mmCIF file of C-alpha atoms in Angstrom:
data_model
loop_
_atom_site.group_PDB
_atom_site.id
_atom_site.type_symbol
_atom_site.label_atom_id
_atom_site.label_comp_id
_atom_site.label_asym_id
_atom_site.label_seq_id
_atom_site.Cartn_x
_atom_site.Cartn_y
_atom_site.Cartn_z
ATOM 1 C CA MET A 18 0.000 0.000 0.000
ATOM 2 C CA ARG A 19 1.354 3.405 -0.937
ATOM 3 C CA LYS A 20 2.247 5.880 1.784
ATOM 4 C CA ILE A 21 -0.570 8.272 0.818
ATOM 5 C CA ARG A 22 -3.174 5.541 1.048
ATOM 6 C CA ALA A 23 -1.690 4.119 4.233
ATOM 7 C CA ARG A 24 -2.173 7.492 5.932
ATOM 8 C CA TYR A 25 -5.974 7.086 5.804
ATOM 9 C CA TRP A 26 -6.176 3.325 6.423
ATOM 10 C CA ASN A 27 -7.887 2.969 9.803
ATOM 11 C CA PRO A 28 -10.689 0.361 9.668
ATOM 12 C CA ALA A 29 -10.785 0.063 13.464
ATOM 13 C CA GLY A 30 -11.600 3.754 13.888
ATOM 14 C CA GLU A 31 -8.872 4.494 16.448
ATOM 15 C CA SER A 32 -7.419 7.641 14.842
ATOM 16 C CA TYR A 33 -10.523 9.377 13.471
ATOM 17 C CA GLY A 34 -13.289 8.042 15.712
ATOM 18 C CA ILE A 35 -15.025 6.067 12.957
ATOM 19 C CA PRO A 36 -13.655 3.518 10.501
ATOM 20 C CA THR A 37 -11.695 5.340 7.812
ATOM 21 C CA TYR A 38 -10.575 4.115 4.419
ATOM 22 C CA PRO A 39 -8.505 5.577 1.581
ATOM 23 C CA TRP A 40 -10.058 6.405 -1.779
ATOM 24 C CA ARG A 41 -11.600 3.334 -3.485
ATOM 25 C CA MET A 42 -10.656 0.960 -0.689
ATOM 26 C CA ALA A 43 -13.867 0.856 1.363
ATOM 27 C CA PRO A 44 -15.738 -2.457 1.687
ATOM 28 C CA ALA A 45 -18.432 -3.086 -0.918
ATOM 29 C CA HIS A 46 -21.312 -2.911 1.597
ATOM 30 C CA LEU A 47 -20.492 0.711 2.513
ATOM 31 C CA LEU A 48 -21.937 3.272 0.101
ATOM 32 C CA THR A 49 -22.154 7.053 -0.075
ATOM 33 C CA LEU A 50 -25.490 8.835 0.052
ATOM 34 C CA ARG A 51 -25.411 9.360 -3.712
ATOM 35 C CA GLN A 52 -24.735 5.681 -4.309
ATOM 36 C CA LEU A 53 -27.644 4.738 -2.027
ATOM 37 C CA THR A 54 -29.919 7.155 -3.878
ATOM 38 C CA ALA A 55 -28.875 5.727 -7.252
ATOM 39 C CA ALA A 56 -29.794 2.270 -5.952
ATOM 40 C CA GLY A 57 -33.227 3.509 -4.822
ATOM 41 C CA LEU A 58 -32.333 3.378 -1.128
ATOM 42 C CA ARG A 59 -32.090 5.799 1.810
ATOM 43 C CA PRO A 60 -30.032 5.497 5.023
ATOM 44 C CA GLY A 61 -33.133 4.690 7.054
ATOM 45 C CA GLY A 62 -32.117 6.430 10.273
ATOM 46 C CA GLN A 63 -28.679 4.906 10.585
ATOM 47 C CA GLY A 64 -25.781 7.159 11.367
ATOM 48 C CA VAL A 65 -22.567 7.445 9.424
ATOM 49 C CA GLN A 66 -20.855 4.038 9.537
ATOM 50 C CA ALA A 67 -17.457 4.977 8.070
ATOM 51 C CA GLN A 68 -15.698 7.583 5.959
ATOM 52 C CA VAL A 69 -13.372 7.828 3.000
ATOM 53 C CA LEU A 70 -10.577 10.395 3.209
ATOM 54 C CA TRP A 71 -8.348 11.633 0.411
ATOM 55 C CA ALA A 72 -5.981 14.515 -0.223
ATOM 56 C CA SER A 73 -7.677 17.242 -2.230
ATOM 57 C CA ARG A 74 -6.001 18.359 -5.418
ATOM 58 C CA ARG A 75 -8.516 21.090 -6.204
ATOM 59 C CA HIS A 76 -7.034 24.497 -6.847
ATOM 60 C CA GLY A 77 -7.892 26.846 -4.024
ATOM 61 C CA ALA A 78 -9.177 24.087 -1.731
ATOM 62 C CA PRO A 79 -6.168 22.171 -0.439
ATOM 63 C CA GLY A 80 -6.472 19.782 2.425
ATOM 64 C CA VAL A 81 -8.289 16.570 3.156
ATOM 65 C CA ARG A 82 -11.717 15.776 1.730
ATOM 66 C CA ALA A 83 -14.193 13.300 3.176
ATOM 67 C CA ALA A 84 -17.114 11.198 1.973
ATOM 68 C CA TYR A 85 -19.378 9.575 4.549
ATOM 69 C CA LEU A 86 -20.446 5.981 4.111
ATOM 70 C CA TYR A 87 -23.630 4.138 5.111
ATOM 71 C CA ASP A 88 -24.190 0.399 5.406
ATOM 72 C CA VAL A 89 -26.371 -0.878 2.574
ATOM 73 C CA ARG A 90 -27.550 -3.767 4.760
ATOM 74 C CA PHE A 91 -29.406 -1.324 7.034
ATOM 75 C CA ALA A 92 -30.692 0.894 4.219
ATOM 76 C CA LEU A 93 -34.412 1.099 3.461
ATOM 77 C CA PRO A 94 -36.232 1.676 0.181
ATOM 78 C CA LYS A 95 -36.854 5.293 -0.798
ATOM 79 C CA ARG A 96 -40.251 6.684 0.098
ATOM 80 C CA THR A 97 -42.686 7.653 -2.615
ATOM 81 C CA ALA A 98 -44.695 10.842 -2.459
ATOM 82 C CA THR A 99 -48.416 10.549 -1.816
ATOM 83 C CA PRO A 100 -50.830 12.045 -4.345
ATOM 84 C CA ARG A 101 -51.569 14.877 -1.900
ATOM 85 C CA GLN A 102 -47.861 15.717 -1.601
ATOM 86 C CA ARG A 103 -47.451 15.674 -5.381
ATOM 87 C CA ALA A 104 -50.444 17.986 -5.811
ATOM 88 C CA ALA A 105 -49.101 20.438 -3.214
ATOM 89 C CA LEU A 106 -45.716 20.476 -4.942
ATOM 90 C CA GLY A 107 -47.388 21.137 -8.292
ATOM 91 C CA LYS A 108 -49.317 24.096 -6.842
ATOM 92 C CA ALA A 109 -46.170 25.552 -5.303
ATOM 93 C CA ASN A 110 -44.308 25.286 -8.597
ATOM 94 C CA ALA A 111 -47.216 26.870 -10.469
ATOM 95 C CA ALA A 112 -47.187 29.796 -8.042
ATOM 96 C CA ARG A 113 -43.504 30.381 -8.742
ATOM 97 C CA ARG A 114 -44.230 30.517 -12.496
ATOM 98 C CA THR A 115 -47.221 32.898 -12.351
ATOM 99 C CA CYS A 116 -46.468 36.565 -12.941
ATOM 100 C CA PRO A 117 -48.205 38.824 -10.379
ATOM 101 C CA LEU A 118 -48.751 41.609 -12.960
ATOM 102 C CA CYS A 119 -50.133 39.797 -16.003
ATOM 103 C CA LEU A 120 -51.343 36.716 -14.037
ATOM 104 C CA THR A 121 -50.144 34.231 -16.656
ATOM 105 C CA ASP A 122 -48.168 31.040 -16.174
ATOM 106 C CA VAL A 123 -45.024 31.937 -18.122
ATOM 107 C CA GLY A 124 -43.579 28.407 -18.131
ATOM 108 C CA TYR A 125 -40.423 29.215 -16.168
ATOM 109 C CA VAL A 126 -39.651 30.181 -12.595
ATOM 110 C CA LEU A 127 -39.799 33.941 -12.209
ATOM 111 C CA PRO A 128 -36.482 35.650 -11.447
ATOM 112 C CA ARG A 129 -36.517 36.734 -7.809
ATOM 113 C CA HIS A 130 -34.651 39.955 -8.470
ATOM 114 C CA LEU A 131 -37.376 41.069 -10.894
ATOM 115 C CA GLY A 132 -40.448 39.586 -9.224
ATOM 116 C CA THR A 133 -42.259 39.532 -12.569
ATOM 117 C CA CYS A 134 -41.983 37.813 -15.916
ATOM 118 C CA LEU A 135 -39.409 39.098 -18.375
ATOM 119 C CA ASP A 136 -42.015 40.768 -20.597
ATOM 120 C CA CYS A 137 -43.540 42.727 -17.705
ATOM 121 C CA ALA A 138 -40.059 43.669 -16.444
ATOM 122 C CA GLU A 139 -39.221 45.096 -19.898
ATOM 123 C CA GLU A 140 -42.430 47.157 -19.923
ATOM 124 C CA VAL A 141 -41.732 48.531 -16.444
ATOM 125 C CA ALA A 142 -38.135 49.409 -17.361
ATOM 126 C CA ALA A 143 -39.146 51.148 -20.602
#
């Protein structure tokens, strides 16, 4: 194991408080939140089980980066929205698309800095 990877190898969790693995060396049953979501799962109330640490090579953001891992064996299926929740979300989105001046659904979310649709904002500015 290379020295860089060996720095973050701590499966017992003695150095960092939770089990820690280098990049791409975590066990297969530990997944990130994005990986759980892609598999149609959610953490299901479990806490962070482990972490992956790696040295950042991003310009302007040096240091150590972390990704938290959850155990797929304790994960639950994602919840689906009820029809009532979907309807409420649709109404909220429609309200964000309706111009308060011309009262039309413009088909896009109104810019907050204008507060109106683009056509009405042009008329007011002119």
